[in-house]
Amino acid sequence: MKEFFPEVKRVQFEGKESRNPLAFRYYNPEQVVGDKTMAEHLRFSVAYWHAITGDGKDMFGSGSAIRPWDDLKDPMEVAKARAYACFEFMEKMQIQYFCFHDTDLAPEGASLRETFKNIDEIVEILKELMAKTGRKLLWGTSNLFGHPRFMHGAATSPDPKVFAYAAARVKRAMEITKELGGENYVFWGGREGYETLLNTDMKLELDNLARFLHMAVDYAKEIGFTGQLLIEPKPKEPTKHQYDFDTATVIGFLKTYGLDEHFKINIEANHATLAGHTFQHELRVARINGMLGSVDANQGDELLGWDTDQFSTNVYATTLAMYEILLNGGLAPGGLNFDAKVRRGSYEPIDLFYGHIAGMDAFAKGLLVAQRLVESGELEQFISNRYAGYRTGIGAKIVNGEVGFKELYEYALDNDQITLKSGRQEMLENILNRYILD
Ligand code: XUL
Ligand code: CO
């Protein structure tokens, strides 16, 4: 078998003194952190669409990437080469999982039947490679946004034929995910949103989106797909307003339509930024609602208002993310999927390695810091003390539902002298820095 990335051998852990840019300085898969190995905590995944299919094209220019299959002309031959290259990449990066959209795997055919045939051919290769290497599928999904047929949405399209077409794609993508032992199935509402309310029946679109997801739940049950179903929130791009705006919006939507017991959330860091939230905020909202399912690990640029999908290098953010993930008891069956692409100027194959190494080390370091933070209990202790008033006296009565406005009115009349306490934000920020820097 052809070696696609001969310039890189297996990327190994060399420790923080290493100056080898093709080594891990923090990610040591077998190292035990708390009750699990790093590999078990982090569950890294390669995003097929960025790492393998992506070619560096953007709104202003064509693909810039040099890839080892560039000499191949036949699109199916390219698709096959990519499948083998993906497994070589995972092997060399020590990454156990991958994720894909149906369309990442193979070119669209002239008909839906032909498209499925193309995809099936690649799925057979993936199956073989998975059996041979022990690599696993974190999640599958269907791309219901790229083709012009989805210009007005998929499940929220005004045209029921598009709704049906989208259903057929999800049906097949879910079957494939099951066939490959996928541990989750993701719904990112690509074009499920609107450009203007002047032409939009918002109520029908939302009702239809819920109908579509109910059908997906029913079908998963019918075929015995037991993986976790996930929704990935995003506030804008490509539509001006996406219905899955952020975690809180998605949870409200799921509850409104009786879907909440069937879905969890796949949180993407850059989507949090676009929604005006921190990554940690989105993780916290999902966690406290028991709905933190998986993570699309990347980061945005704080000076740019669009989805830049960069590799995570911000250790402050990865630390706080891993802190939420540890308090969640982990992510499994979810994981950390690098929904991240190298910059257009980083056009050489080796840049794919540098990108993933940067992200994996940033999360490994974040995990190590977060574990010490959780073990010390320093932050949780502060929070617990801050709310101590709710464990005794009138606070306990409020929490236990023993008082209403009448009783609180009487209480307030006799207790109107209030002594406030500092929130100590700067002290806490410095404590966090101590854990990161020491
Ligand atoms: C788009 C995005 C998608 C989803 C899967 O912003 O994040 O790649 O992760 O469709
Ligand atoms: Co994503």
Short mmCIF file of C-alpha atoms and ligand atoms in Angstrom, two decimals:
data_model
loop_
_atom_site.label_atom_id
_atom_site.label_comp_id
_atom_site.label_asym_id
_atom_site.label_seq_id
_atom_site.Cartn_x
_atom_site.Cartn_y
_atom_site.Cartn_z
CA MET A 1 0.00 0.00 0.00
CA LYS A 2 1.23 3.45 -0.94
CA GLU A 3 2.47 5.59 1.94
CA PHE A 4 0.68 8.93 1.71
CA PHE A 5 2.60 10.90 4.32
CA PRO A 6 6.17 9.52 4.08
CA GLU A 7 7.59 12.71 5.60
CA VAL A 8 6.11 11.82 9.02
CA LYS A 9 6.71 8.72 11.10
CA ARG A 10 4.49 7.92 14.07
CA VAL A 11 4.11 11.02 16.28
CA GLN A 12 5.28 10.07 19.78
CA PHE A 13 5.14 11.55 23.25
CA GLU A 14 8.54 13.02 24.10
CA GLY A 15 7.68 15.17 27.11
CA LYS A 16 7.68 18.90 27.64
CA GLU A 17 11.42 19.35 27.22
CA SER A 18 11.19 18.12 23.63
CA ARG A 19 11.78 20.63 20.85
CA ASN A 20 10.68 18.23 18.13
CA PRO A 21 7.69 19.87 16.39
CA LEU A 22 6.50 16.40 15.28
CA ALA A 23 6.26 15.08 18.85
CA PHE A 24 3.69 15.38 21.62
CA ARG A 25 4.91 17.33 24.62
CA TYR A 26 1.81 16.72 26.76
CA TYR A 27 -0.34 14.11 25.04
CA ASN A 28 0.75 10.76 26.36
CA PRO A 29 -2.11 8.38 25.52
CA GLU A 30 -1.33 5.78 28.20
CA GLN A 31 -0.68 8.26 31.01
CA VAL A 32 -3.29 7.86 33.75
CA VAL A 33 -4.95 11.10 34.82
CA GLY A 34 -7.34 10.58 37.73
CA ASP A 35 -9.31 7.44 36.93
CA LYS A 36 -8.63 7.12 33.18
CA THR A 37 -5.85 7.26 30.63
CA MET A 38 -5.44 10.39 28.55
CA ALA A 39 -6.69 8.51 25.50
CA GLU A 40 -9.85 7.55 27.40
CA HIS A 41 -10.44 11.09 28.62
CA LEU A 42 -9.82 12.86 25.35
CA ARG A 43 -11.20 10.49 22.70
CA PHE A 44 -9.71 12.55 19.85
CA SER A 45 -11.24 12.29 16.42
CA VAL A 46 -10.19 13.35 12.91
CA ALA A 47 -12.81 15.35 10.99
CA TYR A 48 -12.72 13.79 7.53
CA TRP A 49 -14.06 16.91 5.82
CA HIS A 50 -11.26 19.19 7.03
CA ALA A 51 -8.29 16.85 7.37
CA ILE A 52 -8.92 14.68 4.34
CA THR A 53 -11.45 16.19 1.92
CA GLY A 54 -10.71 19.88 2.54
CA ASP A 55 -8.48 21.58 -0.02
CA GLY A 56 -8.07 25.09 1.37
CA LYS A 57 -10.66 26.79 -0.81
CA ASP A 58 -12.36 29.83 0.67
CA MET A 59 -14.80 32.57 -0.40
CA PHE A 60 -12.03 34.36 -2.25
CA GLY A 61 -10.03 31.63 -3.87
CA SER A 62 -9.73 28.06 -5.04
CA GLY A 63 -8.13 25.16 -3.24
CA SER A 64 -4.50 25.73 -2.31
CA ALA A 65 -3.64 22.49 -0.56
CA ILE A 66 -1.14 20.00 -1.93
CA ARG A 67 -2.40 16.51 -1.19
CA PRO A 68 -0.92 13.09 -1.96
CA TRP A 69 -3.84 12.18 -4.25
CA ASP A 70 -3.53 15.25 -6.49
CA ASP A 71 -2.20 13.18 -9.40
CA LEU A 72 -5.38 11.07 -9.54
CA LYS A 73 -8.07 12.14 -12.01
CA ASP A 74 -11.01 9.79 -11.41
CA PRO A 75 -13.06 11.14 -8.45
CA MET A 76 -13.71 7.60 -7.15
CA GLU A 77 -9.98 6.85 -7.20
CA VAL A 78 -9.42 10.07 -5.23
CA ALA A 79 -12.11 9.00 -2.76
CA LYS A 80 -10.42 5.62 -2.25
CA ALA A 81 -6.98 7.18 -1.80
CA ARG A 82 -8.42 9.54 0.79
CA ALA A 83 -9.88 6.65 2.79
CA TYR A 84 -6.50 4.91 3.00
CA ALA A 85 -4.74 8.21 3.72
CA CYS A 86 -7.16 8.96 6.57
CA PHE A 87 -6.26 5.70 8.30
CA GLU A 88 -2.54 6.25 7.79
CA PHE A 89 -2.98 9.73 9.27
CA MET A 90 -4.91 8.41 12.31
CA GLU A 91 -2.30 5.73 12.86
CA LYS A 92 0.59 8.20 12.69
CA MET A 93 -1.22 10.70 14.92
CA GLN A 94 -2.30 8.05 17.46
CA ILE A 95 -5.92 9.16 16.98
CA GLN A 96 -8.47 6.41 17.49
CA TYR A 97 -11.61 7.99 16.01
CA PHE A 98 -12.86 9.71 12.90
CA CYS A 99 -16.08 11.48 11.89
CA PHE A 100 -17.56 12.08 8.45
CA HIS A 101 -20.42 13.50 6.42
CA ASP A 102 -21.73 11.12 3.74
CA THR A 103 -20.52 13.57 1.08
CA ASP A 104 -16.97 13.66 2.45
CA LEU A 105 -16.49 10.04 1.47
CA ALA A 106 -17.38 9.98 -2.21
CA PRO A 107 -18.51 12.23 -5.07
CA GLU A 108 -22.20 12.85 -5.72
CA GLY A 109 -23.53 10.73 -8.58
CA ALA A 110 -25.95 11.80 -11.31
CA SER A 111 -28.81 10.35 -9.23
CA LEU A 112 -29.40 9.67 -5.56
CA ARG A 113 -29.03 5.94 -6.27
CA GLU A 114 -25.64 6.53 -7.84
CA THR A 115 -24.56 8.76 -4.94
CA PHE A 116 -25.42 5.99 -2.48
CA LYS A 117 -23.55 3.48 -4.64
CA ASN A 118 -20.43 5.66 -4.60
CA ILE A 119 -20.63 6.08 -0.83
CA ASP A 120 -21.22 2.35 -0.28
CA GLU A 121 -18.07 1.53 -2.21
CA ILE A 122 -15.98 3.67 0.14
CA VAL A 123 -17.81 2.38 3.21
CA GLU A 124 -16.65 -1.13 2.31
CA ILE A 125 -13.04 0.12 2.31
CA LEU A 126 -13.56 1.94 5.62
CA LYS A 127 -14.99 -1.24 7.14
CA GLU A 128 -11.92 -3.21 6.12
CA LEU A 129 -9.54 -0.53 7.37
CA MET A 130 -11.39 -0.27 10.69
CA ALA A 131 -11.20 -4.02 11.20
CA LYS A 132 -7.50 -4.03 10.35
CA THR A 133 -6.46 -1.05 12.49
CA GLY A 134 -9.02 -1.05 15.32
CA ARG A 135 -9.85 2.59 14.51
CA LYS A 136 -13.41 3.62 15.35
CA LEU A 137 -16.16 5.90 14.12
CA LEU A 138 -17.06 8.61 16.64
CA TRP A 139 -19.99 9.84 14.57
CA GLY A 140 -21.49 10.00 11.15
CA THR A 141 -23.70 12.68 9.66
CA SER A 142 -25.28 13.72 6.40
CA ASN A 143 -24.33 16.91 4.58
CA LEU A 144 -27.69 18.60 4.02
CA PHE A 145 -26.28 22.01 3.17
CA GLY A 146 -23.67 21.90 0.40
CA HIS A 147 -25.72 21.11 -2.70
CA PRO A 148 -27.92 23.88 -4.22
CA ARG A 149 -31.01 21.71 -3.62
CA PHE A 150 -30.69 22.67 0.05
CA MET A 151 -30.55 26.42 -0.62
CA HIS A 152 -33.81 26.98 1.34
CA GLY A 153 -33.09 24.38 4.00
CA ALA A 154 -33.45 20.62 4.27
CA ALA A 155 -36.03 19.64 6.91
CA THR A 156 -37.07 23.32 6.96
CA SER A 157 -37.31 23.71 3.19
CA PRO A 158 -40.64 25.05 1.88
CA ASP A 159 -40.55 22.13 -0.59
CA PRO A 160 -41.62 18.71 0.76
CA LYS A 161 -39.58 17.01 -1.98
CA VAL A 162 -36.46 18.45 -0.38
CA PHE A 163 -37.70 17.27 3.03
CA ALA A 164 -38.09 13.76 1.59
CA TYR A 165 -34.70 13.88 -0.11
CA ALA A 166 -33.05 14.94 3.15
CA ALA A 167 -34.85 12.13 4.99
CA ALA A 168 -33.49 9.61 2.49
CA ARG A 169 -29.96 10.92 3.02
CA VAL A 170 -30.21 10.75 6.82
CA LYS A 171 -31.75 7.28 6.65
CA ARG A 172 -28.80 6.00 4.63
CA ALA A 173 -26.19 7.93 6.66
CA MET A 174 -27.61 6.50 9.86
CA GLU A 175 -27.55 2.98 8.43
CA ILE A 176 -23.91 3.45 7.43
CA THR A 177 -23.05 4.86 10.86
CA LYS A 178 -24.62 1.78 12.43
CA GLU A 179 -22.87 -0.55 10.00
CA LEU A 180 -19.52 0.97 10.99
CA GLY A 181 -20.28 0.80 14.71
CA GLY A 182 -20.51 4.59 15.01
CA GLU A 183 -20.95 5.69 18.62
CA ASN A 184 -23.02 8.80 17.84
CA TYR A 185 -24.95 10.42 15.03
CA VAL A 186 -24.82 14.20 14.58
CA PHE A 187 -27.34 16.66 13.24
CA TRP A 188 -25.89 20.02 12.37
CA GLY A 189 -28.70 22.11 10.92
CA GLY A 190 -26.62 23.39 7.99
CA ARG A 191 -29.21 25.54 6.24
CA GLU A 192 -31.99 25.05 8.78
CA GLY A 193 -32.68 28.71 9.43
CA TYR A 194 -33.76 31.76 7.48
CA GLU A 195 -32.37 34.66 5.50
CA THR A 196 -35.43 36.89 5.88
CA LEU A 197 -38.68 36.51 7.79
CA LEU A 198 -40.47 38.20 4.87
CA ASN A 199 -40.62 34.84 3.07
CA THR A 200 -40.55 32.47 6.03
CA ASP A 201 -43.24 30.47 7.85
CA MET A 202 -41.15 30.09 10.98
CA LYS A 203 -43.73 28.02 12.86
CA LEU A 204 -44.09 25.45 10.07
CA GLU A 205 -40.31 25.27 9.59
CA LEU A 206 -39.71 24.60 13.28
CA ASP A 207 -42.57 22.08 13.43
CA ASN A 208 -41.11 20.32 10.37
CA LEU A 209 -37.62 20.25 11.86
CA ALA A 210 -39.11 18.54 14.92
CA ARG A 211 -41.07 16.12 12.71
CA PHE A 212 -37.85 15.26 10.90
CA LEU A 213 -35.97 14.61 14.15
CA HIS A 214 -38.84 12.47 15.49
CA MET A 215 -38.64 10.40 12.30
CA ALA A 216 -34.90 10.03 12.87
CA VAL A 217 -35.49 8.86 16.45
CA ASP A 218 -38.09 6.36 15.24
CA TYR A 219 -35.83 5.06 12.50
CA ALA A 220 -32.84 4.71 14.83
CA LYS A 221 -35.04 2.58 17.07
CA GLU A 222 -36.35 0.56 14.13
CA ILE A 223 -32.88 -0.41 12.90
CA GLY A 224 -31.45 -0.84 16.39
CA PHE A 225 -28.99 2.05 16.17
CA THR A 226 -28.15 2.64 19.82
CA GLY A 227 -25.57 5.41 19.35
CA GLN A 228 -26.23 8.79 20.92
CA LEU A 229 -28.10 11.28 18.74
CA LEU A 230 -26.55 14.74 18.91
CA ILE A 231 -27.51 18.24 17.82
CA GLU A 232 -24.75 20.72 17.09
CA PRO A 233 -25.77 24.33 17.77
CA LYS A 234 -24.56 27.24 15.63
CA PRO A 235 -26.04 30.75 15.56
CA LYS A 236 -25.22 31.94 12.04
CA GLU A 237 -23.46 30.81 8.85
CA PRO A 238 -24.55 29.83 6.38
CA THR A 239 -27.97 31.35 7.14
CA LYS A 240 -28.40 34.69 8.86
CA HIS A 241 -30.24 32.93 11.68
CA GLN A 242 -29.84 29.24 12.36
CA TYR A 243 -32.62 27.59 14.35
CA ASP A 244 -30.07 25.68 16.48
CA PHE A 245 -28.66 29.02 17.67
CA ASP A 246 -26.96 27.87 20.88
CA THR A 247 -27.26 25.20 23.54
CA ALA A 248 -30.00 26.95 25.50
CA THR A 249 -32.06 27.47 22.33
CA VAL A 250 -31.62 23.84 21.29
CA ILE A 251 -32.61 22.53 24.72
CA GLY A 252 -35.73 24.73 24.64
CA PHE A 253 -36.58 23.45 21.15
CA LEU A 254 -36.04 19.80 22.14
CA LYS A 255 -38.23 20.19 25.22
CA THR A 256 -40.98 21.99 23.30
CA TYR A 257 -41.22 19.11 20.86
CA GLY A 258 -40.73 16.22 23.31
CA LEU A 259 -37.33 15.32 21.87
CA ASP A 260 -35.09 16.08 24.85
CA GLU A 261 -34.79 12.51 26.11
CA HIS A 262 -33.46 11.38 22.72
CA PHE A 263 -30.74 13.96 22.05
CA LYS A 264 -27.63 15.43 23.59
CA ILE A 265 -25.58 18.37 22.42
CA ASN A 266 -22.40 18.43 20.33
CA ILE A 267 -20.70 21.67 21.36
CA GLU A 268 -18.36 23.38 18.93
CA ALA A 269 -16.02 25.96 20.44
CA ASN A 270 -16.10 28.32 17.44
CA HIS A 271 -19.89 28.17 17.31
CA ALA A 272 -19.97 29.25 20.95
CA THR A 273 -17.85 32.29 20.04
CA LEU A 274 -20.20 33.15 17.16
CA ALA A 275 -23.14 33.01 19.58
CA GLY A 276 -21.40 35.50 21.87
CA HIS A 277 -20.63 32.82 24.45
CA THR A 278 -17.49 31.28 25.77
CA PHE A 279 -16.76 27.63 25.01
CA GLN A 280 -17.05 26.99 28.75
CA HIS A 281 -20.48 28.64 28.88
CA GLU A 282 -21.88 26.30 26.24
CA LEU A 283 -20.35 23.26 27.95
CA ARG A 284 -21.74 24.39 31.31
CA VAL A 285 -25.26 24.91 29.96
CA ALA A 286 -25.23 21.45 28.40
CA ARG A 287 -23.67 19.84 31.48
CA ILE A 288 -26.09 21.22 34.07
CA ASN A 289 -28.96 20.02 31.90
CA GLY A 290 -27.49 16.54 31.61
CA MET A 291 -27.06 17.02 27.86
CA LEU A 292 -23.34 17.34 27.25
CA GLY A 293 -22.73 14.73 24.57
CA SER A 294 -19.66 15.52 22.50
CA VAL A 295 -17.36 18.34 21.40
CA ASP A 296 -16.19 19.76 18.09
CA ALA A 297 -12.77 20.89 19.22
CA ASN A 298 -11.55 24.04 17.52
CA GLN A 299 -11.32 27.76 18.14
CA GLY A 300 -12.30 30.97 16.38
CA ASP A 301 -10.37 34.16 15.97
CA GLU A 302 -11.62 36.75 18.45
CA LEU A 303 -11.12 39.53 15.92
CA LEU A 304 -13.08 37.83 13.14
CA GLY A 305 -16.83 37.37 13.12
CA TRP A 306 -16.92 34.15 11.14
CA ASP A 307 -16.30 30.48 11.65
CA THR A 308 -12.54 30.14 11.18
CA ASP A 309 -12.36 26.56 12.53
CA GLN A 310 -8.79 26.84 13.78
CA PHE A 311 -6.99 24.20 15.78
CA SER A 312 -7.34 24.73 19.53
CA THR A 313 -4.19 26.31 20.94
CA ASN A 314 -5.69 28.48 23.67
CA VAL A 315 -4.72 26.58 26.82
CA TYR A 316 -6.91 28.83 28.98
CA ALA A 317 -9.96 27.73 26.95
CA THR A 318 -8.97 24.05 26.78
CA THR A 319 -8.39 24.02 30.56
CA LEU A 320 -11.84 25.41 31.30
CA ALA A 321 -13.35 23.06 28.72
CA MET A 322 -11.68 20.02 30.27
CA TYR A 323 -12.79 21.27 33.70
CA GLU A 324 -16.43 21.12 32.55
CA ILE A 325 -15.85 17.77 30.87
CA LEU A 326 -14.32 16.27 34.05
CA LEU A 327 -17.21 17.59 36.13
CA ASN A 328 -19.48 15.96 33.56
CA GLY A 329 -17.84 12.61 34.28
CA GLY A 330 -16.28 12.60 30.79
CA LEU A 331 -17.70 12.70 27.29
CA ALA A 332 -18.05 9.06 26.29
CA PRO A 333 -19.62 7.94 24.01
CA GLY A 334 -18.77 11.43 22.71
CA GLY A 335 -15.26 12.70 22.13
CA LEU A 336 -13.14 15.61 21.01
CA ASN A 337 -13.52 15.86 17.25
CA PHE A 338 -11.11 18.26 15.56
CA ASP A 339 -13.57 20.18 13.44
CA ALA A 340 -10.59 22.32 12.52
CA LYS A 341 -8.69 23.13 9.38
CA VAL A 342 -5.19 24.32 8.73
CA ARG A 343 -4.96 27.88 7.37
CA ARG A 344 -5.08 28.29 3.61
CA GLY A 345 -1.43 29.25 3.64
CA SER A 346 -0.51 26.06 5.52
CA TYR A 347 -0.89 24.12 2.32
CA GLU A 348 1.53 21.23 2.78
CA PRO A 349 0.46 17.79 4.05
CA ILE A 350 2.80 18.10 7.03
CA ASP A 351 0.75 21.09 8.25
CA LEU A 352 -2.10 18.65 8.98
CA PHE A 353 0.20 16.98 11.49
CA TYR A 354 1.30 20.26 13.07
CA GLY A 355 -2.33 21.34 13.44
CA HIS A 356 -3.47 18.15 15.13
CA ILE A 357 -0.40 18.00 17.37
CA ALA A 358 -1.08 21.59 18.51
CA GLY A 359 -4.70 20.77 19.30
CA MET A 360 -3.95 17.48 21.05
CA ASP A 361 -1.25 19.01 23.22
CA ALA A 362 -3.45 21.99 24.13
CA PHE A 363 -6.21 19.63 25.27
CA ALA A 364 -3.80 17.27 27.04
CA LYS A 365 -2.32 20.20 28.98
CA GLY A 366 -5.84 21.46 29.67
CA LEU A 367 -6.77 18.03 31.02
CA LEU A 368 -3.74 17.92 33.33
CA VAL A 369 -4.51 21.36 34.74
CA ALA A 370 -8.24 20.70 35.03
CA GLN A 371 -7.61 17.42 36.87
CA ARG A 372 -5.53 19.25 39.50
CA LEU A 373 -8.21 21.92 39.80
CA VAL A 374 -10.94 19.32 40.31
CA GLU A 375 -8.82 17.34 42.78
CA SER A 376 -7.99 20.37 44.89
CA GLY A 377 -11.63 21.46 44.90
CA GLU A 378 -10.40 25.04 45.25
CA LEU A 379 -12.91 26.56 42.84
CA GLU A 380 -15.80 24.31 43.81
CA GLN A 381 -15.15 25.08 47.49
CA PHE A 382 -15.33 28.81 46.81
CA ILE A 383 -18.58 28.37 44.92
CA SER A 384 -20.00 26.13 47.63
CA ASN A 385 -19.20 28.74 50.31
CA ARG A 386 -20.64 31.52 48.18
CA TYR A 387 -24.03 29.82 48.14
CA ALA A 388 -23.87 28.44 51.70
CA GLY A 389 -26.82 30.63 52.69
CA TYR A 390 -29.12 28.31 50.73
CA ARG A 391 -28.27 25.35 52.95
CA THR A 392 -29.64 26.71 56.24
CA GLY A 393 -32.33 29.06 57.54
CA ILE A 394 -34.40 31.02 55.05
CA GLY A 395 -32.18 29.89 52.14
CA ALA A 396 -32.95 26.23 52.84
CA LYS A 397 -36.64 27.08 53.07
CA ILE A 398 -36.50 28.74 49.61
CA VAL A 399 -34.71 25.75 48.11
CA ASN A 400 -37.11 23.28 49.73
CA GLY A 401 -40.17 25.16 48.52
CA GLU A 402 -41.32 25.87 52.07
CA VAL A 403 -41.88 29.60 51.61
CA GLY A 404 -43.62 31.91 49.14
CA PHE A 405 -43.81 35.68 48.66
CA LYS A 406 -45.92 36.17 51.83
CA GLU A 407 -43.39 34.46 54.12
CA LEU A 408 -40.47 36.17 52.34
CA TYR A 409 -42.20 39.52 52.77
CA GLU A 410 -42.40 38.96 56.54
CA TYR A 411 -38.80 37.74 56.62
CA ALA A 412 -37.51 40.75 54.62
CA LEU A 413 -39.27 43.24 56.91
CA ASP A 414 -37.27 41.87 59.86
CA ASN A 415 -34.03 41.24 57.91
CA ASP A 416 -33.49 44.28 55.73
CA GLN A 417 -29.85 44.89 56.73
CA ILE A 418 -27.85 43.04 54.10
CA THR A 419 -24.07 42.46 54.25
CA LEU A 420 -22.70 41.72 50.78
CA LYS A 421 -19.66 39.58 50.03
CA SER A 422 -17.11 40.12 47.29
CA GLY A 423 -17.28 37.79 44.28
CA ARG A 424 -13.43 37.74 44.31
CA GLN A 425 -13.22 37.37 40.55
CA GLU A 426 -9.64 38.59 40.24
CA MET A 427 -8.46 36.39 43.09
CA LEU A 428 -10.06 33.38 41.38
CA GLU A 429 -8.61 34.26 37.99
CA ASN A 430 -5.20 34.39 39.59
CA ILE A 431 -5.77 31.01 41.25
CA LEU A 432 -6.65 29.58 37.85
CA ASN A 433 -3.46 31.06 36.40
CA ARG A 434 -1.48 29.49 39.21
CA TYR A 435 -2.74 26.05 38.13
CA ILE A 436 -2.02 26.76 34.46
CA LEU A 437 1.39 28.30 34.93
CA ASP A 438 2.90 26.27 37.79
C1 XUL B 1 -20.16 23.53 10.43
C2 XUL B 1 -19.84 22.37 11.26
C3 XUL B 1 -20.11 21.03 10.67
C4 XUL B 1 -20.64 20.05 11.63
C5 XUL B 1 -21.06 18.75 11.01
O1 XUL B 1 -19.87 24.75 11.02
O2 XUL B 1 -19.37 22.51 12.37
O3 XUL B 1 -18.93 20.59 10.08
O4 XUL B 1 -19.72 19.77 12.64
O5 XUL B 1 -21.94 18.92 9.97
CO CO B 2 -18.77 21.17 13.85
#
